[in-house]
Coordinates of C-alpha atoms in Angstrom, one line a residue:
X1 CA 66.0 99.9 -168.8
X2 CA 63.8 101.4 -171.2
X3 CA 61.1 98.6 -171.5
X4 CA 57.6 98.7 -170.2
X5 CA 57.9 95.4 -167.8
X6 CA 56.8 93.9 -165.3
X7 CA 57.4 91.0 -167.8
X8 CA 55.6 87.4 -167.5
X9 CA 58.6 85.8 -169.1
X10 CA 62.0 85.8 -170.2
X11 CA 60.6 85.7 -173.8
X12 CA 58.2 89.0 -172.9
X13 CA 61.4 91.1 -171.4
X14 CA 63.8 90.1 -174.8
X15 CA 61.2 90.7 -177.2
X16 CA 60.6 94.1 -175.8
X17 CA 63.9 94.7 -175.9
X18 CA 64.6 94.1 -179.5
X19 CA 61.3 94.6 -181.0
X20 CA 60.6 96.7 -183.9
X21 CA 61.4 96.0 -187.2
X22 CA 65.5 97.7 -186.6
X23 CA 66.6 96.9 -183.3
X24 CA 68.3 93.8 -184.0
X25 CA 69.2 94.7 -187.3
X26 CA 71.3 97.6 -185.8
X27 CA 72.7 95.1 -182.7
X28 CA 73.7 92.5 -186.0
X29 CA 75.6 95.4 -187.6
X30 CA 77.0 96.3 -184.9
X31 CA 78.6 93.0 -184.6
X32 CA 81.6 93.2 -186.4
X33 CA 82.8 96.7 -184.2
X34 CA 81.8 100.2 -183.9
X35 CA 80.1 101.7 -186.8
X36 CA 79.3 105.5 -187.4
X37 CA 76.2 106.6 -187.6
X38 CA 76.4 107.0 -191.4
X39 CA 77.9 103.5 -191.4
X40 CA 75.0 102.1 -189.6
X41 CA 72.6 103.8 -192.5
X42 CA 74.4 102.5 -195.3
X43 CA 74.1 98.9 -193.6
X44 CA 69.9 99.1 -193.0
X45 CA 68.7 100.0 -196.7
X46 CA 65.5 101.5 -196.0
X47 CA 65.7 103.1 -192.1
X48 CA 64.9 106.7 -192.1
X49 CA 67.3 108.9 -190.3
X50 CA 64.8 110.1 -187.6
X51 CA 63.8 106.3 -187.0
X52 CA 67.6 105.1 -186.7
X53 CA 68.0 107.7 -184.3
X54 CA 65.1 107.1 -182.3
X55 CA 66.0 103.3 -182.6
X56 CA 69.6 104.0 -181.2
X57 CA 68.1 106.2 -178.2
X58 CA 66.1 103.3 -177.2
X59 CA 68.9 100.9 -177.5
X60 CA 71.3 103.4 -175.5
X61 CA 68.6 103.2 -172.5
X62 CA 68.3 99.8 -172.5
X63 CA 72.4 99.7 -172.3
X64 CA 72.9 97.5 -175.0
X65 CA 74.5 100.3 -177.3
X66 CA 77.5 102.4 -176.5
X67 CA 77.6 106.0 -178.1
X68 CA 81.1 107.9 -178.1
X69 CA 81.9 110.9 -178.5
X70 CA 85.1 112.3 -179.8
X71 CA 86.1 115.9 -179.3
X72 CA 87.3 116.9 -182.2
X73 CA 86.6 119.0 -185.4
X74 CA 84.6 117.7 -187.1
X75 CA 82.9 116.1 -185.0
X76 CA 83.1 112.2 -184.3
X77 CA 80.4 109.8 -183.1
X78 CA 80.7 105.8 -182.8
X79 CA 78.3 103.2 -181.5
X80 CA 79.4 100.1 -180.4
X81 CA 77.9 96.9 -178.6
X82 CA 78.5 97.1 -174.7
X83 CA 78.8 93.6 -173.4
X84 CA 75.2 93.0 -172.6
X85 CA 74.6 94.0 -176.5
X86 CA 76.7 91.3 -177.1
X87 CA 75.2 89.1 -175.0
X88 CA 72.0 89.7 -177.0
X89 CA 73.6 89.1 -179.8
X90 CA 74.9 86.0 -179.4
X91 CA 71.5 84.9 -178.0
X92 CA 69.7 86.0 -181.6
X93 CA 72.0 83.9 -184.0
X94 CA 70.2 80.8 -183.3
X95 CA 66.7 82.7 -184.4
X96 CA 68.6 84.5 -187.6
X97 CA 69.9 80.7 -188.2
X98 CA 65.8 79.0 -187.9
X99 CA 65.2 82.3 -190.3
X100 CA 68.0 81.6 -193.1
X101 CA 67.0 78.1 -193.1
X102 CA 63.1 79.1 -193.6
X103 CA 63.3 82.2 -195.4
X104 CA 61.6 80.9 -198.8
X105 CA 58.9 79.2 -196.6
X106 CA 58.1 82.2 -194.7
X107 CA 58.3 84.7 -197.8
X108 CA 55.6 82.0 -199.8
X109 CA 53.1 82.3 -196.6
X110 CA 52.9 85.7 -196.2
X111 CA 50.6 87.8 -198.1
X112 CA 52.3 90.4 -200.1

């Protein structure tokens, strides 16, 4: 895994793996199945190409995302969740539910 370790607790390890704005959103975008790079980019408004590439590489290094290269013309590359990544996605569901329930409050309390 590409994380920094050693960790003080499980939450420390989990936050390290999904840290930053885009990683959890990439994992969530992949929950419905494999996506090509352009499909991921369309599903994540605001992410730059450079940032998406960097985050996908880190997720691959952490064995959460699999990159499949199809030898064809033009070349085709798909990204998908590994079982490890799918298990993390399942763990993120309650956090997403909490965010949905409290989105208005969070938005109100945050400075612009």
